[in-house]
Short mmCIF file of C-alpha atoms and ligand atoms in Angstrom, two decimals:
data_model
loop_
_atom_site.label_atom_id
_atom_site.label_comp_id
_atom_site.label_asym_id
_atom_site.label_seq_id
_atom_site.Cartn_x
_atom_site.Cartn_y
_atom_site.Cartn_z
CA MET A 1 134.82 183.68 -25.22
CA GLU A 2 131.33 183.96 -26.73
CA LYS A 3 129.88 180.47 -27.36
CA MET A 4 129.84 180.68 -31.17
CA ASN A 5 133.40 182.02 -31.29
CA GLN A 6 134.44 179.14 -29.07
CA ILE A 7 132.80 176.62 -31.43
CA ILE A 8 134.41 178.17 -34.51
CA TYR A 9 137.76 178.26 -32.70
CA GLU A 10 137.51 174.55 -31.85
CA LEU A 11 136.40 173.65 -35.38
CA LYS A 12 139.28 175.59 -36.95
CA ARG A 13 141.78 174.10 -34.54
CA THR A 14 140.56 170.58 -35.35
CA LEU A 15 139.76 170.77 -39.08
CA GLY A 16 142.14 173.55 -40.09
CA ASP A 17 141.36 177.12 -41.18
CA ASP A 18 140.73 176.17 -44.80
CA ALA A 19 137.98 173.72 -43.81
CA VAL A 20 135.93 176.32 -41.92
CA ILE A 21 134.43 179.11 -44.03
CA VAL A 22 133.19 182.09 -42.04
CA GLY A 23 132.16 185.68 -42.66
CA GLU A 24 131.47 187.20 -46.05
CA LYS A 25 132.60 184.13 -47.99
CA ILE A 26 129.46 182.32 -46.82
CA GLY A 27 127.32 184.70 -48.86
CA ASP A 28 129.25 183.70 -52.01
CA ARG A 29 127.22 180.48 -51.92
CA VAL A 30 123.54 180.39 -52.74
CA VAL A 31 120.82 178.95 -50.54
CA SER A 32 119.88 176.45 -53.20
CA TYR A 33 119.97 175.63 -56.86
CA ILE A 34 116.45 177.01 -57.29
CA ASP A 35 116.59 179.90 -54.82
CA HIS A 36 119.58 181.99 -55.83
CA ASN A 37 119.65 184.12 -52.66
CA PRO A 38 122.98 184.17 -50.80
CA MET A 39 123.25 181.60 -48.06
CA THR A 40 123.37 182.59 -44.39
CA ALA A 41 125.03 180.49 -41.68
CA LYS A 42 127.61 180.93 -38.95
CA ALA A 43 130.09 178.76 -40.83
CA ILE A 44 130.42 176.20 -43.59
CA LEU A 45 132.55 173.17 -42.84
CA LEU A 46 134.41 171.34 -45.61
CA PRO A 47 135.66 168.07 -44.09
CA ARG A 48 138.03 165.88 -46.12
CA SER A 49 137.35 162.54 -44.43
CA THR A 50 134.95 160.58 -42.25
CA GLU A 51 137.30 161.29 -39.32
CA GLU A 52 136.88 165.02 -39.86
CA ILE A 53 133.08 164.65 -39.96
CA VAL A 54 133.33 162.78 -36.66
CA ALA A 55 135.44 165.55 -35.14
CA ALA A 56 133.04 168.26 -36.35
CA LEU A 57 130.00 166.44 -35.02
CA LYS A 58 131.61 165.86 -31.63
CA ILE A 59 132.29 169.59 -31.25
CA CYS A 60 128.76 170.50 -32.33
CA GLN A 61 127.27 167.85 -30.06
CA THR A 62 129.20 169.16 -27.05
CA HIS A 63 127.87 172.66 -27.66
CA ALA A 64 124.40 171.56 -28.85
CA GLN A 65 125.16 173.44 -32.07
CA PRO A 66 122.76 172.83 -35.01
CA LEU A 67 124.47 171.39 -38.09
CA VAL A 68 122.95 171.09 -41.56
CA PRO A 69 124.46 168.53 -43.98
CA GLN A 70 124.64 169.77 -47.56
CA GLY A 71 125.33 168.11 -50.88
CA GLY A 72 124.62 169.99 -54.09
CA ARG A 73 121.69 171.95 -52.50
CA THR A 74 119.44 170.96 -55.41
CA ASN A 75 116.60 169.62 -53.25
CA LEU A 76 113.14 170.97 -53.90
CA ALA A 77 111.75 170.91 -50.34
CA ARG A 78 114.12 173.37 -48.59
CA SER A 79 115.64 170.47 -46.71
CA SER A 80 119.19 171.84 -46.70
CA PHE A 81 118.16 175.38 -45.78
CA THR A 82 120.27 177.04 -43.06
CA GLU A 83 119.30 179.62 -40.44
CA ALA A 84 121.86 182.35 -39.71
CA SER A 85 122.67 180.57 -36.44
CA ASP A 86 123.32 177.17 -38.09
CA ILE A 87 126.58 175.63 -39.23
CA ALA A 88 126.48 173.93 -42.62
CA LEU A 89 128.59 170.87 -43.40
CA SER A 90 129.27 170.42 -47.09
CA LEU A 91 130.51 167.10 -48.47
CA GLU A 92 132.02 168.74 -51.57
CA ARG A 93 135.60 167.79 -50.74
CA MET A 94 134.64 164.18 -50.16
CA ASN A 95 133.91 163.34 -53.78
CA ALA A 96 136.24 160.40 -54.48
CA ILE A 97 135.21 157.38 -56.52
CA GLU A 98 136.96 154.80 -54.35
CA ASP A 99 136.34 151.59 -56.23
CA VAL A 100 134.48 150.16 -59.21
CA ASP A 101 134.09 146.43 -58.65
CA VAL A 102 133.18 144.83 -61.97
CA THR A 103 132.71 141.32 -60.61
CA ASN A 104 130.34 142.35 -57.85
CA ARG A 105 128.89 145.15 -60.01
CA THR A 106 129.28 147.77 -57.28
CA ILE A 107 130.78 151.22 -57.00
CA THR A 108 132.07 152.59 -53.69
CA VAL A 109 132.10 156.38 -53.42
CA GLN A 110 132.43 159.20 -50.96
CA ALA A 111 129.11 160.93 -50.37
CA GLY A 112 130.11 164.21 -52.03
CA ALA A 113 130.63 162.59 -55.46
CA THR A 114 128.10 164.00 -57.89
CA LEU A 115 125.58 161.75 -59.56
CA GLN A 116 127.16 162.50 -62.92
CA GLN A 117 130.63 161.50 -61.66
CA VAL A 118 129.20 158.15 -60.58
CA GLN A 119 127.38 157.62 -63.89
CA GLU A 120 130.60 158.39 -65.79
CA ALA A 121 132.77 156.18 -63.60
CA ALA A 122 130.41 153.25 -64.12
CA ASN A 123 130.33 153.92 -67.85
CA GLN A 124 134.12 153.76 -68.05
CA HIS A 125 133.85 150.16 -66.91
CA ASN A 126 131.04 149.41 -69.35
CA LEU A 127 128.58 149.35 -66.44
CA PHE A 128 125.57 151.51 -65.67
CA PHE A 129 124.29 153.47 -62.69
CA PRO A 130 120.63 154.04 -63.51
CA LEU A 131 119.60 156.93 -61.26
CA ASP A 132 119.21 160.06 -63.35
CA MET A 133 117.72 163.54 -63.09
CA GLY A 134 118.19 167.05 -64.45
CA SER A 135 120.36 168.02 -61.47
CA ARG A 136 122.89 165.23 -62.14
CA GLY A 137 125.87 167.59 -62.51
CA SER A 138 125.32 169.19 -59.08
CA CYS A 139 123.44 166.76 -56.84
CA THR A 140 125.55 164.37 -54.78
CA ILE A 141 125.22 160.74 -53.85
CA GLY A 142 124.87 161.76 -50.17
CA GLY A 143 121.98 164.05 -51.13
CA ASN A 144 120.45 161.38 -53.37
CA ILE A 145 120.57 158.94 -50.47
CA ALA A 146 119.28 161.43 -47.92
CA THR A 147 116.30 162.30 -50.17
CA ASN A 148 115.77 158.77 -51.55
CA ALA A 149 115.86 160.39 -55.00
CA GLY A 150 113.69 159.07 -57.80
CA GLY A 151 113.68 160.34 -61.37
CA PRO A 152 112.32 158.86 -64.58
CA ARG A 153 113.75 155.32 -64.33
CA VAL A 154 112.21 154.24 -61.02
CA LEU A 155 109.77 152.07 -62.92
CA ARG A 156 112.64 149.84 -64.05
CA TYR A 157 115.39 150.21 -61.43
CA GLY A 158 113.65 151.53 -58.30
CA SER A 159 114.48 154.70 -56.38
CA MET A 160 117.78 155.37 -54.60
CA ARG A 161 116.70 153.02 -51.82
CA ASN A 162 116.96 150.13 -54.29
CA LEU A 163 120.37 151.21 -55.53
CA VAL A 164 122.21 151.43 -52.20
CA LEU A 165 123.83 148.20 -51.01
CA GLY A 166 125.77 149.64 -48.13
CA LEU A 167 126.69 152.91 -46.52
CA GLU A 168 128.74 154.59 -43.87
CA ALA A 169 127.09 157.25 -41.73
CA VAL A 170 128.20 159.36 -38.78
CA LEU A 171 125.70 159.79 -35.96
CA PRO A 172 125.31 163.15 -34.18
CA ASP A 173 127.53 161.96 -31.30
CA GLY A 174 130.31 161.00 -33.72
CA THR A 175 129.67 157.24 -33.78
CA VAL A 176 130.50 155.81 -37.20
CA ILE A 177 128.02 153.22 -38.50
CA SER A 178 130.08 151.52 -41.18
CA SER A 179 127.84 149.20 -43.11
CA LEU A 180 129.62 149.04 -46.46
CA ASN A 181 127.94 145.84 -47.60
CA LYS A 182 128.48 144.76 -51.24
CA MET A 183 126.10 141.82 -51.39
CA LEU A 184 122.55 141.66 -52.71
CA LYS A 185 121.55 139.25 -49.96
CA ASN A 186 122.42 140.02 -46.36
CA ASN A 187 119.72 139.31 -43.79
CA THR A 188 121.63 139.91 -40.59
CA GLY A 189 119.29 141.75 -38.30
CA TYR A 190 117.96 145.26 -38.87
CA ASP A 191 118.87 146.81 -42.20
CA LEU A 192 120.45 149.91 -40.68
CA LYS A 193 121.19 151.69 -43.96
CA GLN A 194 117.45 152.17 -44.47
CA LEU A 195 117.39 154.52 -41.47
CA PHE A 196 119.49 157.04 -43.33
CA ILE A 197 117.96 156.65 -46.80
CA GLY A 198 115.27 159.31 -47.15
CA SER A 199 115.91 160.80 -43.69
CA GLU A 200 116.98 164.15 -45.19
CA GLY A 201 120.08 164.53 -43.06
CA THR A 202 118.20 164.38 -39.75
CA LEU A 203 119.60 161.10 -38.37
CA GLY A 204 123.20 160.94 -39.55
CA ILE A 205 125.67 162.25 -42.09
CA VAL A 206 126.28 159.81 -44.92
CA SER A 207 130.01 159.76 -45.63
CA ARG A 208 130.45 156.82 -48.05
CA ALA A 209 128.24 154.44 -49.96
CA VAL A 210 128.31 151.21 -51.95
CA LEU A 211 125.95 151.44 -54.93
CA ARG A 212 124.61 148.75 -57.18
CA LEU A 213 125.56 148.79 -60.88
CA TRP A 214 123.84 147.21 -63.87
CA GLU A 215 124.99 146.07 -67.28
CA LYS A 216 125.18 149.03 -69.61
CA PRO A 217 122.13 149.10 -71.89
CA GLN A 218 123.14 148.29 -75.46
CA SER A 219 119.86 149.49 -76.83
CA ILE A 220 117.79 152.52 -75.89
CA ILE A 221 114.54 153.14 -77.74
CA THR A 222 112.63 156.36 -77.14
CA VAL A 223 109.08 156.78 -78.40
CA LEU A 224 106.58 159.62 -78.23
CA VAL A 225 102.90 158.84 -78.73
CA ASP A 226 99.59 160.69 -78.63
CA VAL A 227 96.81 159.48 -76.36
CA ALA A 228 93.28 160.85 -76.28
CA SER A 229 92.35 160.42 -72.61
CA PHE A 230 93.89 159.62 -69.25
CA ALA A 231 92.01 156.33 -69.14
CA GLN A 232 93.77 155.38 -72.37
CA VAL A 233 97.13 156.47 -70.94
CA ILE A 234 96.66 153.88 -68.21
CA GLN A 235 95.53 151.27 -70.74
CA PHE A 236 98.63 152.00 -72.83
CA LEU A 237 100.85 151.70 -69.73
CA ARG A 238 99.43 148.26 -68.98
CA GLN A 239 99.98 147.20 -72.56
CA ALA A 240 103.55 148.55 -72.52
CA GLN A 241 104.28 146.59 -69.36
CA GLN A 242 102.88 143.41 -70.89
CA HIS A 243 104.87 143.74 -74.13
CA LEU A 244 108.10 145.17 -72.81
CA GLY A 245 108.45 143.62 -69.36
CA SER A 246 111.57 144.75 -67.58
CA VAL A 247 113.09 146.61 -70.55
CA LEU A 248 110.48 149.34 -70.08
CA SER A 249 112.53 151.95 -68.21
CA SER A 250 110.42 155.14 -68.39
CA PHE A 251 106.80 155.98 -68.93
CA GLU A 252 106.40 159.75 -68.74
CA VAL A 253 103.14 161.56 -69.37
CA MET A 254 102.63 165.20 -70.31
CA LYS A 255 99.30 166.98 -70.57
CA ARG A 256 98.69 168.93 -73.78
CA ASN A 257 99.04 172.37 -72.16
CA TYR A 258 102.41 171.36 -70.67
CA PHE A 259 103.79 169.95 -73.93
CA GLN A 260 102.54 172.86 -76.07
CA THR A 261 103.83 175.53 -73.70
CA ILE A 262 107.33 174.03 -73.65
CA ILE A 263 107.65 173.58 -77.42
CA GLN A 264 106.32 177.05 -78.16
CA ALA A 265 108.68 178.68 -75.65
CA ALA A 266 111.65 176.70 -76.98
CA ASN A 267 110.59 177.25 -80.59
CA ILE A 268 110.59 173.52 -81.33
CA ARG A 269 108.49 172.08 -84.15
CA SER A 270 106.07 169.56 -82.66
CA PRO A 271 107.27 166.00 -83.33
CA LEU A 272 103.60 164.98 -83.79
CA PRO A 273 101.12 166.32 -86.37
CA VAL A 274 98.28 166.27 -83.82
CA GLU A 275 97.60 167.92 -80.47
CA PRO A 276 96.30 165.09 -78.28
CA ALA A 277 95.07 165.44 -74.71
CA TYR A 278 98.16 163.55 -73.46
CA TYR A 279 101.64 162.79 -74.73
CA VAL A 280 103.47 159.70 -73.51
CA LEU A 281 107.25 159.52 -73.64
CA LEU A 282 108.24 155.89 -73.34
CA GLU A 283 111.75 154.51 -73.18
CA THR A 284 113.24 151.04 -73.15
CA MET A 285 116.70 150.04 -71.99
CA GLY A 286 117.78 146.58 -73.03
CA LEU A 287 120.68 144.48 -74.18
CA ASP A 288 119.53 143.41 -77.65
CA ARG A 289 118.52 146.13 -80.08
CA GLU A 290 116.81 143.85 -82.60
CA LEU A 291 114.77 142.11 -79.96
CA ASP A 292 113.84 145.37 -78.24
CA PHE A 293 112.69 146.86 -81.56
CA GLU A 294 110.59 143.80 -82.16
CA TYR A 295 108.89 144.17 -78.76
CA VAL A 296 108.34 147.92 -79.20
CA GLY A 297 107.03 147.32 -82.73
CA LYS A 298 104.47 144.80 -81.46
CA LEU A 299 103.34 147.20 -78.75
CA LEU A 300 102.90 150.06 -81.21
CA ASP A 301 101.14 147.90 -83.82
CA GLU A 302 98.68 146.54 -81.32
CA SER A 303 98.03 149.97 -79.78
CA LEU A 304 97.49 151.48 -83.24
CA GLU A 305 95.07 148.72 -84.17
CA GLN A 306 93.09 149.30 -81.00
CA GLY A 307 93.02 153.05 -81.61
CA LEU A 308 94.88 153.75 -78.37
CA ILE A 309 97.49 155.80 -80.22
CA THR A 310 97.59 157.29 -83.70
CA TYR A 311 101.05 158.82 -84.30
CA PRO A 312 103.97 157.02 -82.69
CA VAL A 313 107.29 158.73 -83.26
CA VAL A 314 110.45 156.72 -82.61
CA ALA A 315 113.61 158.80 -82.05
CA GLN A 316 116.10 157.90 -84.78
CA THR A 317 119.12 159.72 -83.41
CA LYS A 318 120.49 160.75 -80.04
CA ALA A 319 119.67 164.37 -80.94
CA GLN A 320 116.01 163.44 -81.46
CA ARG A 321 115.96 161.51 -78.23
CA ASP A 322 117.50 164.46 -76.37
CA GLU A 323 114.89 166.79 -77.86
CA LEU A 324 112.04 164.62 -76.59
CA TRP A 325 113.56 164.53 -73.12
CA PHE A 326 114.23 168.28 -73.29
CA ILE A 327 110.48 168.84 -73.63
CA ARG A 328 109.76 166.55 -70.69
CA ASP A 329 112.46 168.07 -68.46
CA ASN A 330 111.89 171.76 -69.08
CA SER A 331 109.16 172.55 -66.60
CA GLU A 332 111.03 175.71 -65.60
CA VAL A 333 109.66 177.32 -68.78
CA ILE A 334 106.26 177.44 -67.06
CA GLY A 335 107.90 178.96 -63.99
CA ASN A 336 109.22 181.74 -66.23
CA GLN A 337 105.81 182.46 -67.75
CA TYR A 338 103.65 182.69 -64.63
CA ASP A 339 104.07 184.17 -61.19
CA PRO A 340 103.17 182.65 -58.83
CA VAL A 341 103.38 179.00 -59.79
CA PHE A 342 102.26 176.47 -57.20
CA SER A 343 104.24 173.26 -57.77
CA PHE A 344 103.31 169.82 -56.51
CA ASP A 345 105.06 166.45 -56.33
CA VAL A 346 102.54 163.85 -55.25
CA SER A 347 101.92 160.16 -55.74
CA LEU A 348 98.69 158.27 -56.27
CA PRO A 349 97.74 154.70 -56.97
CA ILE A 350 97.70 154.46 -60.78
CA SER A 351 94.10 153.26 -60.61
CA SER A 352 93.01 156.52 -58.88
CA MET A 353 94.87 159.01 -61.05
CA GLU A 354 92.21 159.62 -63.67
CA LYS A 355 89.38 160.38 -61.23
CA TRP A 356 91.70 162.39 -59.01
CA LEU A 357 92.86 164.61 -61.85
CA ALA A 358 89.33 165.14 -63.17
CA GLN A 359 88.08 166.07 -59.70
CA LEU A 360 91.00 168.42 -59.11
CA GLU A 361 90.49 170.21 -62.42
CA GLN A 362 86.79 170.60 -61.69
CA ASN A 363 87.50 172.01 -58.22
CA LEU A 364 90.08 174.43 -59.64
CA ASP A 365 87.64 175.63 -62.31
CA GLU A 366 84.98 176.24 -59.70
CA ALA A 367 87.31 178.11 -57.36
CA PHE A 368 89.33 180.21 -59.80
CA GLU A 369 88.55 182.04 -63.02
CA ASP A 370 91.54 180.96 -65.07
CA ALA A 371 93.61 178.38 -63.20
CA HIS A 372 95.79 176.25 -65.47
CA CYS A 373 96.86 172.84 -64.27
CA PHE A 374 100.04 171.78 -66.05
CA MET A 375 100.56 168.09 -65.41
CA PHE A 376 103.55 165.92 -66.21
CA GLY A 377 105.09 163.04 -64.42
CA HIS A 378 106.51 159.59 -64.09
CA VAL A 379 103.04 158.02 -64.22
CA GLY A 380 104.47 154.49 -64.41
CA ASP A 381 105.79 154.81 -60.84
CA CYS A 382 102.69 156.61 -59.44
CA ASN A 383 104.34 160.06 -59.39
CA LEU A 384 102.58 163.15 -60.77
CA HIS A 385 104.00 166.66 -60.91
CA LEU A 386 101.63 169.60 -61.17
CA MET A 387 102.19 173.28 -61.74
CA ILE A 388 99.10 175.32 -61.00
CA CYS A 389 99.02 178.93 -62.10
CA GLY A 390 96.92 181.53 -63.86
CA ASP A 391 96.77 185.28 -64.40
CA SER A 392 94.27 185.80 -61.60
CA LEU A 393 96.11 183.66 -59.03
CA THR A 394 98.11 185.50 -56.37
CA PRO A 395 100.43 184.28 -53.60
CA ALA A 396 97.44 184.63 -51.26
CA ASP A 397 95.79 181.69 -53.08
CA LYS A 398 98.57 179.28 -52.13
CA GLN A 399 96.86 177.94 -49.03
CA ALA A 400 93.57 177.32 -50.84
CA VAL A 401 95.32 175.54 -53.73
CA ASP A 402 97.46 173.48 -51.33
CA ASP A 403 94.38 172.44 -49.36
CA MET A 404 92.59 171.47 -52.55
CA VAL A 405 95.45 169.40 -53.98
CA TYR A 406 96.60 167.67 -50.79
CA GLY A 407 93.06 167.13 -49.51
CA LEU A 408 92.20 165.28 -52.70
CA VAL A 409 95.50 163.35 -52.69
CA VAL A 410 94.73 161.99 -49.24
CA SER A 411 91.12 161.17 -50.04
CA PHE A 412 92.28 159.15 -53.07
CA GLY A 413 94.86 157.19 -51.03
CA GLY A 414 97.94 159.08 -52.28
CA SER A 415 101.02 160.61 -50.68
CA VAL A 416 101.80 164.33 -50.25
CA SER A 417 105.39 163.77 -51.37
CA ALA A 418 106.43 161.33 -54.08
CA GLU A 419 110.13 162.01 -54.54
CA HIS A 420 111.10 165.48 -53.29
CA GLY A 421 110.77 164.71 -49.58
CA ILE A 422 109.44 166.79 -46.70
CA GLY A 423 112.17 169.28 -45.70
CA LEU A 424 110.78 172.52 -44.34
CA ASP A 425 108.12 172.94 -46.98
CA LYS A 426 105.95 169.94 -46.25
CA LYS A 427 106.52 169.19 -42.58
CA HIS A 428 103.17 170.76 -41.66
CA ILE A 429 101.37 168.30 -43.95
CA LEU A 430 103.40 165.20 -43.06
CA PRO A 431 100.56 164.06 -40.74
CA MET A 432 98.28 163.92 -43.78
CA SER A 433 100.31 161.00 -45.12
CA ARG A 434 101.58 159.40 -41.88
CA ASN A 435 99.43 158.17 -38.99
CA GLU A 436 100.08 158.88 -35.31
CA PRO A 437 101.89 155.64 -34.46
CA GLU A 438 104.17 156.17 -37.48
CA LEU A 439 104.94 159.74 -36.41
CA TRP A 440 105.50 158.58 -32.83
CA LEU A 441 108.08 156.03 -34.01
CA MET A 442 109.82 158.63 -36.20
CA HIS A 443 110.10 160.96 -33.18
CA GLN A 444 111.44 158.09 -31.05
CA LEU A 445 114.13 157.31 -33.63
CA LYS A 446 115.11 160.95 -33.93
CA GLY A 447 115.28 161.28 -30.13
CA LEU A 448 117.39 158.13 -29.80
CA LEU A 449 119.95 159.00 -32.46
CA ASP A 450 119.98 162.77 -31.98
CA PRO A 451 118.90 163.51 -28.38
CA LYS A 452 120.17 167.10 -28.56
CA ASN A 453 118.39 167.69 -31.89
CA ILE A 454 121.50 169.11 -33.58
CA LEU A 455 121.27 167.43 -36.97
CA ASN A 456 119.23 169.40 -39.50
CA PRO A 457 116.79 170.50 -36.79
CA GLY A 458 113.35 171.68 -37.83
CA LYS A 459 113.30 169.58 -41.01
CA VAL A 460 110.92 166.67 -41.66
CA LEU A 461 109.51 166.34 -38.12
CA GLY A 462 109.92 169.92 -36.91
C1 FAD B 501 116.65 170.46 -62.32
C2 FAD B 501 116.33 169.53 -61.18
C3 FAD B 501 115.79 168.29 -61.46
C4 FAD B 501 115.48 167.42 -60.42
N1 FAD B 501 114.93 166.20 -60.71
C5 FAD B 501 114.65 165.34 -59.71
C6 FAD B 501 114.08 164.07 -60.01
O1 FAD B 501 113.78 163.74 -61.14
N2 FAD B 501 113.87 163.24 -58.95
C7 FAD B 501 114.17 163.57 -57.66
O2 FAD B 501 113.98 162.76 -56.75
N3 FAD B 501 114.69 164.79 -57.37
C8 FAD B 501 114.94 165.67 -58.34
N4 FAD B 501 115.47 166.90 -58.04
C9 FAD B 501 115.74 167.25 -56.63
C10 FAD B 501 117.20 167.02 -56.17
O3 FAD B 501 118.12 167.06 -57.20
C11 FAD B 501 117.31 165.73 -55.36
O4 FAD B 501 116.53 165.85 -54.19
C12 FAD B 501 118.75 165.35 -54.96
O5 FAD B 501 118.76 164.03 -54.47
C13 FAD B 501 119.36 166.27 -53.89
O6 FAD B 501 120.75 166.02 -53.83
P1 FAD B 501 121.76 167.16 -53.30
O7 FAD B 501 123.14 166.60 -53.27
O8 FAD B 501 121.57 168.39 -54.07
O9 FAD B 501 121.27 167.33 -51.81
P2 FAD B 501 120.95 168.68 -51.00
O10 FAD B 501 119.91 169.44 -51.72
O11 FAD B 501 122.23 169.38 -50.70
O12 FAD B 501 120.37 168.08 -49.67
C14 FAD B 501 119.17 167.37 -49.68
C15 FAD B 501 118.93 166.79 -48.28
O13 FAD B 501 119.89 165.80 -48.02
C16 FAD B 501 120.68 166.14 -46.88
N5 FAD B 501 122.04 165.71 -47.19
C17 FAD B 501 122.82 166.09 -48.23
N6 FAD B 501 123.97 165.41 -48.22
C18 FAD B 501 123.91 164.58 -47.15
C19 FAD B 501 124.79 163.62 -46.57
N7 FAD B 501 125.99 163.35 -47.11
N8 FAD B 501 124.39 162.97 -45.46
C20 FAD B 501 123.19 163.21 -44.90
N9 FAD B 501 122.33 164.11 -45.38
C21 FAD B 501 122.69 164.77 -46.49
C22 FAD B 501 120.50 167.62 -46.68
O14 FAD B 501 120.63 168.00 -45.32
C23 FAD B 501 119.08 167.80 -47.16
O15 FAD B 501 118.20 167.46 -46.13
C24 FAD B 501 115.74 167.80 -59.07
C25 FAD B 501 116.28 169.07 -58.80
C26 FAD B 501 116.56 169.93 -59.83
C27 FAD B 501 117.15 171.26 -59.49
#
């Protein structure tokens, strides 16, 4: 029997016909949430339990068959992309919420549960899972762990790495590392879960996880302000941190061209009567509404007095709050208006951002006739997103723009990926942000855990 037929035969015999999708049905699925092309692969596996993941991996390991773990396929670095010769393993059937533990403030879930399911389950118990992002209805906890997902609340709650207390993962040879710890403190040797968080499915398949929950915020205050320069954005951030402490949950910045393009396309009346250089969307999450309003009021008064801001707008209703976030979250509008759009997710020390951005804009102006640099991002956690486009830019300019952006990021002490990961798209520039000994150790770990290179091969390290 031909090798692939033999593998499919063994997988079907072990997992059952309904757990192994082959043939035309594969093309019914799309490559990713952003790339709507039909997926190609030899098969898609739909295991129902950790034991079935083990069985699938053992078969693939025996035949040195590449296997690509998949959650909601919403990643933005082509990290779950499959070649026609790959087998995909989707966690979609493993989406149970196993336990919400109110006393320990933890939730135990299977890795295929969507982020939204987890948020809702926590909410039902008057608790709160703080990770959030536009893809919440599709992305899965396994994918969030494998990408160390971020989002707008990292400033307050940390990225996924800070929200995982324990996990269970299956190694390429089928060994189950069950580390379902529920405690905040547990210093017993190497913290093995960290190996899998952010490893983009290259070291093991996450099957279950214990996540940390918080008290549900009783007060959410959302404010939009105008700021005249990037230097003042940073000054305002510092002031917000001093006045609001840990209730400050988001500090999002949008450049004027970004904000104006989104509101014009969506036909929204601007919430502010001015068109400043930068808009800051600030949010607090606390437990005492009166107290939080007092803190926010003091921050705004002081910033007004100092001339840092001139028109603070405080959302009065959930609809107003949603509208402000809609503007922040709708970057795809720019994608619809320009072709090509070169998108970037980078991080920089907050102290370097102003000079970096000014230098980048100057370099773009010198190199291209009409390059627009749309900037928005979670500035409070060092993460900037850029969309660079313009009528005269063509796909042939991608390399030059990439070199310009990443070259400057490195020279200012930043990182070529803030929250989207490396996947296929950035593996060639990983050495810009990681030194040789670091890369050597990554290769050693990959070789140790996956000596046959079957798990998501070609991603991250190549
Ligand atoms: C509209 C939109 C908004 C977004 N906003 C943000 C944002 O604010 N912040 C942010 O960080 N990201 C954001 N993203 C990117 C994306 O949603 C995240 O990267 C998310 O964590 C991916 O989860 P997923 O389940 O879709 O994983 P997939 O895309 O399916 O997979 C991502 C990677 O994880 C691996 N993987 C998946 N499941 C497992 C598993 N169980 N075990 C091991 N490996 C696994 C895959 O092989 C792949 O390498 C956004 C995407 C969209 C489309």
